[in-house]
PDB file of C-alpha atoms and ligand atoms in Angstrom:
ATOM      1  CA  GLN A  10      43.122   7.189  74.918  1.00 54.00           C
ATOM      2  CA  HIS A  11      42.457  10.230  77.347  1.00 60.00           C
ATOM      3  CA  GLN A  12      38.982  11.755  76.827  1.00 66.00           C
ATOM      4  CA  LYS A  13      40.168  15.441  78.146  1.00 89.00           C
ATOM      5  CA  LEU A  14      43.894  15.669  76.667  1.00 96.00           C
ATOM      6  CA  TRP A  15      42.977  19.201  75.406  1.00 98.00           C
ATOM      7  CA  ASN A  16      40.994  19.789  77.270  1.00 97.00           C
ATOM      8  CA  ASN A  17      38.556  21.434  74.709  1.00 97.00           C
ATOM      9  CA  ALA A  18      41.994  23.465  72.996  1.00 98.00           C
ATOM     10  CA  ARG A  19      40.810  24.586  69.858  1.00 98.00           C
ATOM     11  CA  ILE A  20      42.952  23.357  66.962  1.00 98.00           C
ATOM     12  CA  THR A  21      43.468  24.660  63.267  1.00 98.00           C
ATOM     13  CA  ILE A  22      44.990  22.111  61.302  1.00 98.00           C
ATOM     14  CA  THR A  23      45.945  22.246  57.425  1.00 98.00           C
ATOM     15  CA  ALA A  24      45.848  19.460  55.696  1.00 98.00           C
ATOM     16  CA  GLY A  25      45.931  17.630  51.208  1.00 98.00           C
ATOM     17  CA  PRO A  26      47.566  20.398  48.439  1.00 98.00           C
ATOM     18  CA  THR A  27      47.216  23.661  47.274  1.00 98.00           C
ATOM     19  CA  ARG A  28      45.727  23.305  43.834  1.00 98.00           C
ATOM     20  CA  GLU A  29      46.732  26.613  41.770  1.00 98.00           C
ATOM     21  CA  ALA A  30      45.252  28.007  38.910  1.00 98.00           C
ATOM     22  CA  ILE A  31      46.435  28.603  35.189  1.00 97.00           C
ATOM     23  CA  ASP A  32      43.469  28.525  33.432  1.00 96.00           C
ATOM     24  CA  PRO A  33      40.173  26.887  33.697  1.00 96.00           C
ATOM     25  CA  VAL A  34      41.467  23.600  33.105  1.00 96.00           C
ATOM     26  CA  ARG A  35      44.764  22.987  34.468  1.00 97.00           C
ATOM     27  CA  TYR A  36      46.282  23.659  37.317  1.00 98.00           C
ATOM     28  CA  ILE A  37      50.111  23.657  39.508  1.00 97.00           C
ATOM     29  CA  SER A  38      49.846  21.556  42.916  1.00 98.00           C
ATOM     30  CA  ASN A  39      51.705  18.733  45.230  1.00 94.00           C
ATOM     31  CA  HIS A  40      51.652  15.292  45.621  1.00 90.00           C
ATOM     32  CA  SER A  41      49.749  15.037  49.003  1.00 91.00           C
ATOM     33  CA  SER A  42      46.827  12.844  50.161  1.00 93.00           C
ATOM     34  CA  GLY A  43      46.001  14.769  53.238  1.00 96.00           C
ATOM     35  CA  LYS A  44      45.684  11.249  55.092  1.00 94.00           C
ATOM     36  CA  MET A  45      48.410  12.791  57.752  1.00 95.00           C
ATOM     37  CA  GLY A  46      46.408  15.853  58.497  1.00 97.00           C
ATOM     38  CA  TYR A  47      42.890  13.793  58.229  1.00 98.00           C
ATOM     39  CA  ALA A  48      44.381  11.420  60.820  1.00 97.00           C
ATOM     40  CA  LEU A  49      45.743  14.359  63.113  1.00 98.00           C
ATOM     41  CA  ALA A  50      42.242  15.938  63.162  1.00 98.00           C
ATOM     42  CA  ALA A  51      41.003  13.020  64.046  1.00 98.00           C
ATOM     43  CA  ALA A  52      43.184  12.268  67.167  1.00 98.00           C
ATOM     44  CA  ALA A  53      42.910  15.508  68.629  1.00 98.00           C
ATOM     45  CA  ALA A  54      38.398  15.636  68.183  1.00 98.00           C
ATOM     46  CA  ARG A  55      38.739  12.014  70.205  1.00 97.00           C
ATOM     47  CA  THR A  56      40.777  13.987  72.420  1.00 97.00           C
ATOM     48  CA  GLY A  57      38.407  16.877  74.025  1.00 97.00           C
ATOM     49  CA  ALA A  58      39.986  19.398  70.927  1.00 98.00           C
ATOM     50  CA  GLN A  59      37.995  21.546  69.107  1.00 98.00           C
ATOM     51  CA  VAL A  60      39.263  21.266  65.684  1.00 98.00           C
ATOM     52  CA  THR A  61      39.374  22.641  62.166  1.00 98.00           C
ATOM     53  CA  LEU A  62      40.514  21.331  59.583  1.00 98.00           C
ATOM     54  CA  ILE A  63      41.245  23.705  57.219  1.00 98.00           C
ATOM     55  CA  SER A  64      41.547  21.624  53.892  1.00 98.00           C
ATOM     56  CA  GLY A  65      43.020  21.456  49.921  1.00 98.00           C
ATOM     57  CA  PRO A  66      41.873  19.226  47.856  1.00 98.00           C
ATOM     58  CA  VAL A  67      41.859  15.436  48.383  1.00 98.00           C
ATOM     59  CA  SER A  68      39.256  12.361  48.865  1.00 97.00           C
ATOM     60  CA  LEU A  69      38.650  11.854  51.811  1.00 98.00           C
ATOM     61  CA  GLU A  70      36.047  11.611  54.573  1.00 96.00           C
ATOM     62  CA  PRO A  71      36.383  15.056  57.138  1.00 96.00           C
ATOM     63  CA  PRO A  72      36.661  12.847  60.644  1.00 97.00           C
ATOM     64  CA  ALA A  73      33.939  12.942  63.144  1.00 96.00           C
ATOM     65  CA  GLY A  74      33.608  15.712  64.815  1.00 96.00           C
ATOM     66  CA  VAL A  75      35.521  17.712  62.443  1.00 98.00           C
ATOM     67  CA  THR A  76      34.281  21.334  61.563  1.00 98.00           C
ATOM     68  CA  LEU A  77      35.521  20.764  57.721  1.00 98.00           C
ATOM     69  CA  ILE A  78      36.589  24.017  55.570  1.00 98.00           C
ATOM     70  CA  ALA A  79      37.151  23.010  52.468  1.00 98.00           C
ATOM     71  CA  VAL A  80      40.101  25.405  49.577  1.00 98.00           C
ATOM     72  CA  GLU A  81      42.284  25.382  46.894  1.00 98.00           C
ATOM     73  CA  THR A  82      44.474  27.856  47.401  1.00 98.00           C
ATOM     74  CA  ALA A  83      47.599  28.690  49.126  1.00 98.00           C
ATOM     75  CA  GLU A  84      45.414  32.576  49.458  1.00 98.00           C
ATOM     76  CA  GLN A  85      42.404  30.940  50.540  1.00 98.00           C
ATOM     77  CA  MET A  86      44.187  28.620  53.008  1.00 98.00           C
ATOM     78  CA  LEU A  87      46.208  31.989  54.421  1.00 98.00           C
ATOM     79  CA  ALA A  88      42.867  33.221  55.011  1.00 98.00           C
ATOM     80  CA  ALA A  89      40.918  30.344  56.903  1.00 98.00           C
ATOM     81  CA  THR A  90      43.336  29.890  58.645  1.00 98.00           C
ATOM     82  CA  GLU A  91      43.928  33.837  59.764  1.00 98.00           C
ATOM     83  CA  GLU A  92      40.582  33.297  60.808  1.00 98.00           C
ATOM     84  CA  THR A  93      40.605  30.528  62.951  1.00 98.00           C
ATOM     85  CA  ALA A  94      43.780  29.578  64.358  1.00 97.00           C
ATOM     86  CA  MET A  95      43.282  29.990  68.165  1.00 98.00           C
ATOM     87  CA  ASP A  96      45.257  28.022  70.269  1.00 98.00           C
ATOM     88  CA  VAL A  97      47.442  26.028  68.337  1.00 98.00           C
ATOM     89  CA  PHE A  98      48.037  25.337  64.117  1.00 98.00           C
ATOM     90  CA  ILE A  99      49.246  22.323  62.887  1.00 98.00           C
ATOM     91  CA  GLY A 100      50.471  23.623  59.491  1.00 98.00           C
ATOM     92  CA  CYS A 101      50.675  19.831  57.628  1.00 97.00           C
ATOM     93  CA  ALA A 102      49.085  21.367  54.529  1.00 98.00           C
ATOM     94  CA  ALA A 103      51.438  20.882  50.806  1.00 97.00           C
ATOM     95  CA  VAL A 104      51.521  24.624  50.455  1.00 98.00           C
ATOM     96  CA  SER A 105      52.318  25.799  46.823  1.00 98.00           C
ATOM     97  CA  ASP A 106      54.949  27.815  47.120  1.00 96.00           C
ATOM     98  CA  TYR A 107      54.673  29.298  43.789  1.00 98.00           C
ATOM     99  CA  ARG A 108      51.703  30.012  41.397  1.00 98.00           C
ATOM    100  CA  PRO A 109      51.435  31.713  37.973  1.00 98.00           C
ATOM    101  CA  ALA A 110      51.250  35.698  38.411  1.00 97.00           C
ATOM    102  CA  GLU A 111      48.150  35.485  35.910  1.00 95.00           C
ATOM    103  CA  VAL A 112      45.057  33.119  34.917  1.00 94.00           C
ATOM    104  CA  ALA A 113      44.005  33.033  31.824  1.00 91.00           C
ATOM    105  CA  SER A 114      40.665  33.486  31.729  1.00 93.00           C
ATOM    106  CA  GLN A 115      40.102  30.806  28.417  1.00 92.00           C
ATOM    107  CA  LYS A 116      42.195  27.324  28.474  1.00 92.00           C
ATOM    108  CA  ILE A 117      45.284  28.272  26.398  1.00 89.00           C
ATOM    109  CA  LYS A 118      44.459  26.703  22.894  1.00 87.00           C
ATOM    110  CA  LYS A 119      47.624  25.018  21.866  1.00 81.00           C
ATOM    111  CA  GLU A 120      46.753  25.652  18.554  1.00 80.00           C
ATOM    112  CA  GLN A 121      47.388  29.781  19.139  1.00 76.00           C
ATOM    113  CA  GLN A 122      51.048  29.425  20.107  1.00 76.00           C
ATOM    114  CA  GLN A 123      54.123  29.240  18.581  1.00 81.00           C
ATOM    115  CA  GLY A 124      55.666  26.442  20.103  1.00 85.00           C
ATOM    116  CA  ALA A 125      55.063  25.968  23.740  1.00 86.00           C
ATOM    117  CA  PRO A 126      54.083  29.061  25.870  1.00 85.00           C
ATOM    118  CA  SER A 127      56.100  29.723  29.051  1.00 89.00           C
ATOM    119  CA  LEU A 128      54.384  29.641  32.575  1.00 93.00           C
ATOM    120  CA  SER A 129      55.465  32.669  35.121  1.00 96.00           C
ATOM    121  CA  LEU A 130      55.251  32.105  38.446  1.00 98.00           C
ATOM    122  CA  ILE A 131      55.077  34.375  41.581  1.00 98.00           C
ATOM    123  CA  LYS A 132      55.563  32.996  45.232  1.00 98.00           C
ATOM    124  CA  ASN A 133      52.983  32.108  47.717  1.00 98.00           C
ATOM    125  CA  PRO A 134      52.221  33.534  50.785  1.00 98.00           C
ATOM    126  CA  ASP A 135      54.435  30.783  53.758  1.00 98.00           C
ATOM    127  CA  VAL A 136      50.598  29.822  55.558  1.00 98.00           C
ATOM    128  CA  LEU A 137      52.484  28.654  58.751  1.00 98.00           C
ATOM    129  CA  LYS A 138      55.600  31.653  58.957  1.00 98.00           C
ATOM    130  CA  THR A 139      52.839  34.034  58.602  1.00 98.00           C
ATOM    131  CA  ILE A 140      50.945  32.587  61.575  1.00 98.00           C
ATOM    132  CA  ALA A 141      53.496  31.535  63.740  1.00 98.00           C
ATOM    133  CA  THR A 142      55.379  34.925  63.201  1.00 97.00           C
ATOM    134  CA  SER A 143      52.245  36.779  63.176  1.00 97.00           C
ATOM    135  CA  LYS A 144      51.542  39.270  67.205  1.00 95.00           C
ATOM    136  CA  GLN A 145      50.119  37.146  69.526  1.00 95.00           C
ATOM    137  CA  PRO A 146      50.873  33.901  67.815  1.00 97.00           C
ATOM    138  CA  PRO A 147      48.949  30.565  68.648  1.00 98.00           C
ATOM    139  CA  PHE A 148      51.276  27.440  69.548  1.00 98.00           C
ATOM    140  CA  CYS A 149      52.848  26.329  66.012  1.00 98.00           C
ATOM    141  CA  ILE A 150      53.924  22.977  64.678  1.00 98.00           C
ATOM    142  CA  GLY A 151      55.121  22.643  61.298  1.00 98.00           C
ATOM    143  CA  PHE A 152      56.261  19.713  59.077  1.00 97.00           C
ATOM    144  CA  ALA A 153      59.218  18.838  56.853  1.00 94.00           C
ATOM    145  CA  ALA A 154      59.311  16.819  54.229  1.00 88.00           C
ATOM    146  CA  GLU A 155      62.928  16.631  53.467  1.00 88.00           C
ATOM    147  CA  THR A 156      65.371  13.966  51.107  1.00 85.00           C
ATOM    148  CA  ASN A 157      68.355  14.169  52.757  1.00 88.00           C
ATOM    149  CA  ASN A 158      70.759  16.144  56.272  1.00 92.00           C
ATOM    150  CA  LEU A 159      66.704  15.878  58.247  1.00 92.00           C
ATOM    151  CA  ARG A 160      67.858  17.180  61.674  1.00 93.00           C
ATOM    152  CA  GLU A 161      69.648  20.565  59.584  1.00 95.00           C
ATOM    153  CA  HIS A 162      66.723  21.183  57.561  1.00 96.00           C
ATOM    154  CA  ALA A 163      64.445  20.304  60.589  1.00 96.00           C
ATOM    155  CA  LEU A 164      65.657  22.658  62.528  1.00 96.00           C
ATOM    156  CA  ALA A 165      66.603  25.897  59.759  1.00 97.00           C
ATOM    157  CA  LYS A 166      62.553  25.820  59.364  1.00 97.00           C
ATOM    158  CA  LEU A 167      61.693  25.421  63.623  1.00 97.00           C
ATOM    159  CA  ASP A 168      64.338  28.601  63.591  1.00 97.00           C
ATOM    160  CA  ALA A 169      62.988  30.387  60.294  1.00 96.00           C
ATOM    161  CA  LYS A 170      59.173  29.953  61.037  1.00 97.00           C
ATOM    162  CA  LYS A 171      59.291  30.590  64.755  1.00 96.00           C
ATOM    163  CA  LEU A 172      57.767  27.230  65.116  1.00 98.00           C
ATOM    164  CA  LYS A 173      57.580  25.380  68.827  1.00 98.00           C
ATOM    165  CA  LEU A 174      57.330  21.885  67.050  1.00 98.00           C
ATOM    166  CA  ILE A 175      58.388  21.358  63.931  1.00 98.00           C
ATOM    167  CA  VAL A 176      57.629  16.500  62.401  1.00 97.00           C
ATOM    168  CA  ALA A 177      60.095  15.528  59.883  1.00 96.00           C
ATOM    169  CA  ASN A 178      59.864  12.835  57.127  1.00 90.00           C
ATOM    170  CA  ASP A 179      63.015  11.386  55.080  1.00 81.00           C
ATOM    171  CA  VAL A 180      60.514  11.571  51.856  1.00 80.00           C
ATOM    172  CA  SER A 181      63.569   9.541  50.039  1.00 80.00           C
ATOM    173  CA  ASP A 182      62.731   6.844  51.464  1.00 75.00           C
ATOM    174  CA  LYS A 183      59.450   5.124  49.405  1.00 71.00           C
ATOM    175  CA  THR A 184      58.168   2.620  51.779  1.00 71.00           C
ATOM    176  CA  ILE A 185      56.955   6.170  54.071  1.00 69.00           C
ATOM    177  CA  GLY A 186      55.407   9.525  53.450  1.00 58.00           C
ATOM    178  CA  PHE A 187      53.380  10.680  50.625  1.00 62.00           C
ATOM    179  CA  ASN A 188      50.888   8.751  50.317  1.00 65.00           C
ATOM    180  CA  SER A 189      52.043   5.938  51.751  1.00 71.00           C
ATOM    181  CA  GLU A 190      49.733   4.206  54.514  1.00 77.00           C
ATOM    182  CA  GLN A 191      52.557   4.370  56.848  1.00 82.00           C
ATOM    183  CA  ASN A 192      55.306   6.878  58.061  1.00 86.00           C
ATOM    184  CA  ALA A 193      57.972   7.535  60.088  1.00 90.00           C
ATOM    185  CA  VAL A 194      59.188  10.524  61.597  1.00 94.00           C
ATOM    186  CA  THR A 195      61.062  12.349  64.273  1.00 96.00           C
ATOM    187  CA  VAL A 196      59.788  15.472  65.904  1.00 97.00           C
ATOM    188  CA  TYR A 197      62.298  18.195  66.865  1.00 97.00           C
ATOM    189  CA  TRP A 198      62.199  21.103  68.845  1.00 97.00           C
ATOM    190  CA  GLN A 199      64.077  23.593  70.277  1.00 94.00           C
ATOM    191  CA  ASP A 200      66.683  21.433  72.724  1.00 94.00           C
ATOM    192  CA  GLY A 201      64.950  17.757  72.134  1.00 96.00           C
ATOM    193  CA  LYS A 202      63.778  15.495  69.833  1.00 97.00           C
ATOM    194  CA  LYS A 203      61.475  12.510  70.165  1.00 97.00           C
ATOM    195  CA  ALA A 204      61.843   9.627  66.938  1.00 96.00           C
ATOM    196  CA  PHE A 205      59.248   7.642  65.749  1.00 95.00           C
ATOM    197  CA  SER A 206      59.506   4.480  63.791  1.00 92.00           C
ATOM    198  CA  ALA A 207      57.754   2.980  60.762  1.00 91.00           C
ATOM    199  CA  GLN A 208      53.603   3.204  61.263  1.00 92.00           C
ATOM    200  CA  ASN A 209      50.452   3.225  59.557  1.00 92.00           C
ATOM    201  CA  LYS A 210      49.060   6.608  59.785  1.00 91.00           C
ATOM    202  CA  THR A 211      46.523   6.939  62.657  1.00 94.00           C
ATOM    203  CA  SER A 212      48.619   5.446  65.535  1.00 96.00           C
ATOM    204  CA  LEU A 213      51.105   8.036  63.737  1.00 96.00           C
ATOM    205  CA  ALA A 214      48.609  10.481  64.415  1.00 97.00           C
ATOM    206  CA  GLU A 215      47.591   9.263  67.786  1.00 97.00           C
ATOM    207  CA  ALA A 216      51.298   9.859  69.278  1.00 98.00           C
ATOM    208  CA  LEU A 217      51.882  12.777  67.800  1.00 98.00           C
ATOM    209  CA  ASN A 218      49.057  13.786  69.834  1.00 98.00           C
ATOM    210  CA  GLN A 219      49.556  12.348  72.658  1.00 98.00           C
ATOM    211  CA  LEU A 220      53.332  14.638  72.007  1.00 98.00           C
ATOM    212  CA  PHE A 221      51.665  18.048  70.784  1.00 98.00           C
ATOM    213  CA  ALA A 222      49.665  18.038  73.868  1.00 98.00           C
ATOM    214  CA  GLU A 223      52.301  17.728  76.393  1.00 98.00           C
ATOM    215  CA  HIS A 224      54.382  20.689  75.150  1.00 98.00           C
ATOM    216  CA  PHE A 225      51.114  22.934  74.500  1.00 98.00           C
ATOM    217  CA  PHE A 226      50.266  22.232  77.901  1.00 97.00           C
ATOM    218  CA  ASN A 227      53.556  22.314  79.457  1.00 95.00           C
ATOM    219  CA  GLU A 228      53.882  25.869  78.162  1.00 92.00           C
ATOM    220  CA  ASN A 229      50.843  27.370  78.572  1.00 86.00           C
ATOM    221  CA  LYS A 230      50.090  25.538  82.475  1.00 77.00           C
TER     222      LYS A 230
HETATM  223  O1  LIG B 325      59.474  24.996  53.732  1.00 84.34           O
HETATM  224  P1  LIG B 325      58.407  24.432  53.884  1.00 84.34           P
HETATM  225  O2  LIG B 325      57.482  24.020  52.556  1.00 84.34           O
HETATM  226  O3  LIG B 325      59.408  22.282  53.715  1.00 84.34           O
HETATM  227  O4  LIG B 325      57.489  24.064  55.691  1.00 84.34           O
HETATM  228  C1  LIG B 325      56.718  22.896  55.824  1.00 84.34           C
HETATM  229  C2  LIG B 325      55.755  23.484  56.525  1.00 84.34           C
HETATM  230  O5  LIG B 325      55.681  24.638  56.316  1.00 84.34           O
HETATM  231  C3  LIG B 325      54.754  23.071  57.048  1.00 84.34           C
HETATM  232  O6  LIG B 325      54.617  22.392  57.977  1.00 84.34           O
HETATM  233  C4  LIG B 325      53.614  23.229  55.639  1.00 84.34           C
HETATM  234  O7  LIG B 325      52.833  23.296  55.335  1.00 84.34           O
HETATM  235  C5  LIG B 325      54.509  25.073  55.906  1.00 84.34           C
HETATM  236  N1  LIG B 325      54.279  25.769  54.794  1.00 84.34           N
HETATM  237  C6  LIG B 325      52.961  26.664  54.677  1.00 84.34           C
HETATM  238  N2  LIG B 325      52.866  27.690  53.645  1.00 84.34           N
HETATM  239  C7  LIG B 325      53.637  27.189  52.523  1.00 84.34           C
HETATM  240  C8  LIG B 325      54.497  26.371  52.933  1.00 84.34           C
HETATM  241  C9  LIG B 325      54.267  25.881  53.839  1.00 84.34           C
HETATM  242  O8  LIG B 325      52.396  27.122  55.661  1.00 84.34           O
HETATM  243  N3  LIG B 325      53.610  28.274  51.215  1.00 84.34           N
END
């Protein structure tokens, strides 16, 4: 791999799930091991990028040479991203789309409930869309986990979130994605695409890292 691929470009990557408190002992969250985002951060750092990794709660060691910012909620993830995103932003996190409208300050006791409690939710900010539609946005790359009509849904997100590239994976296939070691994806951009066959997340991250750098420098030459 080319050491100077990124020529010191500043890359911010979000990874892992967010965690939204219901009360002091409960939360809602998403499935996400953080492996893909961590592998991308490692690949970018190895190839000459200055990498900030903004991570929700995961059980992974931070990659060498990467600045880690640990967060829990979507709002914290957005704040950290707004502070650090410079040249390139890669939104790899499984951000919770909603959070409880109110966080109970004490544990909700079943003895005090009549029947089951109901949970009222409000929308979380879309971290990627907020950054990508800001005044002078970095080069923005998104991920899309889909179960059907991969191409159509990915291209709709590319457009809606004003992204340069979107990495789409089919999560209906149980052998790839989420907590799996393997992943197969197709990357879409405005007028092209590239498919990557099933491989481990480290080698996929290296291939994606290469493609991201090519597209970034193509725009910024
Ligand atoms: O809309 P959807 O969740 O499928 O979009 C996926 C992409 O948007 C991912 O790159 C994800 O990290 C990002 N996203 C985000 N904030 C949200 C929801 C999604 O940054 N609230």
